[in-house]
Amino acid sequence: MKAFRCGDVVPGCDASFQASDEAGVLASVAAHARDDHGLTDLPADLVAAVRAGIHEVPEDGAA
Ligand SMILES: [Zn+2]
């Protein structure tokens, strides 16, 4: 599983996401950014920051 904490990029945001692959995490982050942060498009540098913040978590463990 891949996981990402929005707070790693947006200080103070406690949203977190998990998916089976990076693309799934990015899709969830994009939806969250749009709905909760008002970002209709993710700038390339923000996508890069998100990718850098995505980390591996165990399938059956808590993040
Ligand atoms: Zn957020």
mmCIF file of N, CA and C and ligand atoms in Angstrom:
data_model
loop_
_atom_site.group_PDB
_atom_site.id
_atom_site.type_symbol
_atom_site.label_atom_id
_atom_site.label_comp_id
_atom_site.label_asym_id
_atom_site.label_seq_id
_atom_site.Cartn_x
_atom_site.Cartn_y
_atom_site.Cartn_z
ATOM 1 N N MET A 1 0.839 -1.201 0.000
ATOM 2 C CA MET A 1 0.000 0.000 0.000
ATOM 3 C C MET A 1 0.873 1.250 0.000
ATOM 4 N N LYS A 2 0.352 2.271 -0.682
ATOM 5 C CA LYS A 2 1.005 3.570 -0.646
ATOM 6 C C LYS A 2 0.165 4.501 0.228
ATOM 7 N N ALA A 3 0.809 5.386 0.939
ATOM 8 C CA ALA A 3 0.097 6.304 1.816
ATOM 9 C C ALA A 3 0.687 7.697 1.707
ATOM 10 N N PHE A 4 -0.167 8.665 2.014
ATOM 11 C CA PHE A 4 0.273 10.063 1.964
ATOM 12 C C PHE A 4 -0.501 10.861 2.995
ATOM 13 N N ARG A 5 0.195 11.736 3.679
ATOM 14 C CA ARG A 5 -0.457 12.665 4.607
ATOM 15 C C ARG A 5 -0.441 14.057 4.003
ATOM 16 N N CYS A 6 -1.625 14.648 3.860
ATOM 17 C CA CYS A 6 -1.704 15.980 3.267
ATOM 18 C C CYS A 6 -0.891 16.976 4.082
ATOM 19 N N GLY A 7 -0.842 16.772 5.393
ATOM 20 C CA GLY A 7 -0.103 17.682 6.257
ATOM 21 C C GLY A 7 1.378 17.778 5.930
ATOM 22 N N ASP A 8 1.905 16.794 5.185
ATOM 23 C CA ASP A 8 3.308 16.878 4.772
ATOM 24 C C ASP A 8 3.525 17.985 3.748
ATOM 25 N N VAL A 9 2.427 18.360 3.062
ATOM 26 C CA VAL A 9 2.520 19.395 2.030
ATOM 27 C C VAL A 9 1.755 20.651 2.443
ATOM 28 N N VAL A 10 0.597 20.440 3.092
ATOM 29 C CA VAL A 10 -0.231 21.550 3.546
ATOM 30 C C VAL A 10 -0.243 21.544 5.075
ATOM 31 N N PRO A 11 0.581 22.379 5.683
ATOM 32 C CA PRO A 11 0.655 22.377 7.151
ATOM 33 C C PRO A 11 -0.717 22.593 7.785
ATOM 34 N N GLY A 12 -1.035 21.764 8.767
ATOM 35 C CA GLY A 12 -2.288 21.910 9.483
ATOM 36 C C GLY A 12 -3.400 21.032 8.965
ATOM 37 N N CYS A 13 -3.245 20.454 7.765
ATOM 38 C CA CYS A 13 -4.270 19.561 7.237
ATOM 39 C C CYS A 13 -4.006 18.158 7.750
ATOM 40 N N ASP A 14 -5.039 17.529 8.313
ATOM 41 C CA ASP A 14 -4.823 16.201 8.899
ATOM 42 C C ASP A 14 -5.388 15.076 8.044
ATOM 43 N N ALA A 15 -5.729 15.388 6.786
ATOM 44 C CA ALA A 15 -6.225 14.340 5.890
ATOM 45 C C ALA A 15 -5.097 13.386 5.521
ATOM 46 N N SER A 16 -5.441 12.104 5.370
ATOM 47 C CA SER A 16 -4.444 11.142 4.909
ATOM 48 C C SER A 16 -5.113 10.167 3.957
ATOM 49 N N PHE A 17 -4.325 9.564 3.099
ATOM 50 C CA PHE A 17 -4.852 8.736 2.016
ATOM 51 C C PHE A 17 -4.017 7.474 1.876
ATOM 52 N N GLN A 18 -4.700 6.396 1.483
ATOM 53 C CA GLN A 18 -3.993 5.159 1.171
ATOM 54 C C GLN A 18 -4.605 4.566 -0.082
ATOM 55 N N ALA A 19 -3.766 3.949 -0.904
ATOM 56 C CA ALA A 19 -4.236 3.234 -2.083
ATOM 57 C C ALA A 19 -3.208 2.174 -2.427
ATOM 58 N N SER A 20 -3.577 1.306 -3.348
ATOM 59 C CA SER A 20 -2.678 0.202 -3.674
ATOM 60 C C SER A 20 -1.480 0.664 -4.476
ATOM 61 N N ASP A 21 -1.615 1.816 -5.155
ATOM 62 C CA ASP A 21 -0.475 2.322 -5.902
ATOM 63 C C ASP A 21 -0.451 3.849 -5.881
ATOM 64 N N GLU A 22 0.630 4.397 -6.388
ATOM 65 C CA GLU A 22 0.822 5.843 -6.327
ATOM 66 C C GLU A 22 -0.272 6.589 -7.075
ATOM 67 N N ALA A 23 -0.700 6.039 -8.221
ATOM 68 C CA ALA A 23 -1.734 6.706 -9.013
ATOM 69 C C ALA A 23 -3.035 6.828 -8.219
ATOM 70 N N GLY A 24 -3.344 5.784 -7.447
ATOM 71 C CA GLY A 24 -4.556 5.817 -6.638
ATOM 72 C C GLY A 24 -4.486 6.878 -5.559
ATOM 73 N N VAL A 25 -3.310 6.993 -4.939
ATOM 74 C CA VAL A 25 -3.123 8.027 -3.922
ATOM 75 C C VAL A 25 -3.254 9.407 -4.560
ATOM 76 N N LEU A 26 -2.614 9.585 -5.702
ATOM 77 C CA LEU A 26 -2.660 10.891 -6.364
ATOM 78 C C LEU A 26 -4.091 11.272 -6.733
ATOM 79 N N ALA A 27 -4.893 10.290 -7.156
ATOM 80 C CA ALA A 27 -6.286 10.573 -7.512
ATOM 81 C C ALA A 27 -7.058 11.049 -6.286
ATOM 82 N N SER A 28 -6.823 10.383 -5.138
ATOM 83 C CA SER A 28 -7.503 10.786 -3.913
ATOM 84 C C SER A 28 -7.039 12.164 -3.453
ATOM 85 N N VAL A 29 -5.756 12.407 -3.574
ATOM 86 C CA VAL A 29 -5.213 13.701 -3.179
ATOM 87 C C VAL A 29 -5.781 14.803 -4.070
ATOM 88 N N ALA A 30 -5.891 14.533 -5.371
ATOM 89 C CA ALA A 30 -6.426 15.533 -6.295
ATOM 90 C C ALA A 30 -7.864 15.884 -5.932
ATOM 91 N N ALA A 31 -8.666 14.870 -5.596
ATOM 92 C CA ALA A 31 -10.060 15.115 -5.218
ATOM 93 C C ALA A 31 -10.134 15.908 -3.920
ATOM 94 N N HIS A 32 -9.280 15.556 -2.964
ATOM 95 C CA HIS A 32 -9.238 16.268 -1.691
ATOM 96 C C HIS A 32 -8.782 17.712 -1.884
ATOM 97 N N ALA A 33 -7.771 17.902 -2.719
ATOM 98 C CA ALA A 33 -7.253 19.253 -2.969
ATOM 99 C C ALA A 33 -8.336 20.126 -3.592
ATOM 100 N N ARG A 34 -9.121 19.527 -4.477
ATOM 101 C CA ARG A 34 -10.189 20.263 -5.145
ATOM 102 C C ARG A 34 -11.307 20.598 -4.149
ATOM 103 N N ASP A 35 -11.738 19.591 -3.387
ATOM 104 C CA ASP A 35 -12.905 19.766 -2.523
ATOM 105 C C ASP A 35 -12.587 20.559 -1.259
ATOM 106 N N ASP A 36 -11.403 20.335 -0.698
ATOM 107 C CA ASP A 36 -11.091 20.907 0.610
ATOM 108 C C ASP A 36 -10.109 22.068 0.558
ATOM 109 N N HIS A 37 -9.351 22.153 -0.536
ATOM 110 C CA HIS A 37 -8.378 23.244 -0.633
ATOM 111 C C HIS A 37 -8.664 24.167 -1.803
ATOM 112 N N GLY A 38 -9.725 23.872 -2.596
ATOM 113 C CA GLY A 38 -10.111 24.754 -3.682
ATOM 114 C C GLY A 38 -9.157 24.764 -4.860
ATOM 115 N N LEU A 39 -8.351 23.696 -4.985
ATOM 116 C CA LEU A 39 -7.402 23.619 -6.094
ATOM 117 C C LEU A 39 -8.014 22.773 -7.208
ATOM 118 N N THR A 40 -8.387 23.423 -8.316
ATOM 119 C CA THR A 40 -8.990 22.658 -9.408
ATOM 120 C C THR A 40 -7.935 21.900 -10.200
ATOM 121 N N ASP A 41 -6.713 22.397 -10.186
ATOM 122 C CA ASP A 41 -5.603 21.691 -10.825
ATOM 123 C C ASP A 41 -4.441 21.637 -9.854
ATOM 124 N N LEU A 42 -3.737 20.520 -9.868
ATOM 125 C CA LEU A 42 -2.539 20.421 -9.051
ATOM 126 C C LEU A 42 -1.347 20.904 -9.866
ATOM 127 N N PRO A 43 -0.694 21.961 -9.431
ATOM 128 C CA PRO A 43 0.512 22.415 -10.135
ATOM 129 C C PRO A 43 1.571 21.322 -10.117
ATOM 130 N N ALA A 44 2.439 21.340 -11.130
ATOM 131 C CA ALA A 44 3.458 20.300 -11.248
ATOM 132 C C ALA A 44 4.330 20.212 -10.003
ATOM 133 N N ASP A 45 4.644 21.359 -9.418
ATOM 134 C CA ASP A 45 5.517 21.311 -8.242
ATOM 135 C C ASP A 45 4.796 20.711 -7.041
ATOM 136 N N LEU A 46 3.468 20.900 -6.992
ATOM 137 C CA LEU A 46 2.710 20.298 -5.907
ATOM 138 C C LEU A 46 2.602 18.783 -6.103
ATOM 139 N N VAL A 47 2.386 18.363 -7.349
ATOM 140 C CA VAL A 47 2.377 16.924 -7.637
ATOM 141 C C VAL A 47 3.709 16.304 -7.246
ATOM 142 N N ALA A 48 4.797 17.003 -7.554
ATOM 143 C CA ALA A 48 6.124 16.498 -7.195
ATOM 144 C C ALA A 48 6.265 16.382 -5.684
ATOM 145 N N ALA A 49 5.735 17.371 -4.965
ATOM 146 C CA ALA A 49 5.814 17.343 -3.503
ATOM 147 C C ALA A 49 4.985 16.184 -2.953
ATOM 148 N N VAL A 50 3.811 15.951 -3.551
ATOM 149 C CA VAL A 50 2.970 14.833 -3.114
ATOM 150 C C VAL A 50 3.687 13.512 -3.373
ATOM 151 N N ARG A 51 4.243 13.369 -4.576
ATOM 152 C CA ARG A 51 4.950 12.122 -4.901
ATOM 153 C C ARG A 51 6.083 11.886 -3.908
ATOM 154 N N ALA A 52 6.785 12.954 -3.562
ATOM 155 C CA ALA A 52 7.906 12.827 -2.637
ATOM 156 C C ALA A 52 7.420 12.399 -1.252
ATOM 157 N N GLY A 53 6.164 12.777 -0.922
ATOM 158 C CA GLY A 53 5.638 12.473 0.401
ATOM 159 C C GLY A 53 4.956 11.122 0.493
ATOM 160 N N ILE A 54 4.714 10.481 -0.647
ATOM 161 C CA ILE A 54 4.077 9.164 -0.637
ATOM 162 C C ILE A 54 5.068 8.130 -0.116
ATOM 163 N N HIS A 55 4.601 7.319 0.815
ATOM 164 C CA HIS A 55 5.471 6.307 1.379
ATOM 165 C C HIS A 55 4.767 4.958 1.440
ATOM 166 N N GLU A 56 5.555 3.917 1.542
ATOM 167 C CA GLU A 56 5.032 2.550 1.569
ATOM 168 C C GLU A 56 4.526 2.221 2.975
ATOM 169 N N VAL A 57 3.358 1.569 3.044
ATOM 170 C CA VAL A 57 2.869 1.075 4.333
ATOM 171 C C VAL A 57 2.494 -0.386 4.163
ATOM 172 N N PRO A 58 2.527 -1.166 5.247
ATOM 173 C CA PRO A 58 2.178 -2.582 5.155
ATOM 174 C C PRO A 58 0.718 -2.768 4.755
ATOM 175 N N GLU A 59 0.444 -3.835 4.005
ATOM 176 C CA GLU A 59 -0.908 -4.125 3.553
ATOM 177 C C GLU A 59 -1.896 -4.239 4.713
ATOM 178 N N ASP A 60 -1.472 -4.934 5.767
ATOM 179 C CA ASP A 60 -2.415 -5.270 6.833
ATOM 180 C C ASP A 60 -2.113 -4.529 8.131
ATOM 181 N N GLY A 61 -1.219 -3.546 8.047
ATOM 182 C CA GLY A 61 -0.889 -2.825 9.256
ATOM 183 C C GLY A 61 -1.517 -1.455 9.262
ATOM 184 N N ALA A 62 -1.622 -0.858 10.418
ATOM 185 C CA ALA A 62 -2.084 0.511 10.497
ATOM 186 C C ALA A 62 -0.968 1.437 10.047
ATOM 187 N N ALA A 63 -1.375 2.521 9.395
ATOM 188 C CA ALA A 63 -0.353 3.444 8.884
ATOM 189 C C ALA A 63 0.267 4.127 10.039
HETATM 190 ZN ZN ZN B 1 -5.451 18.645 2.789
#
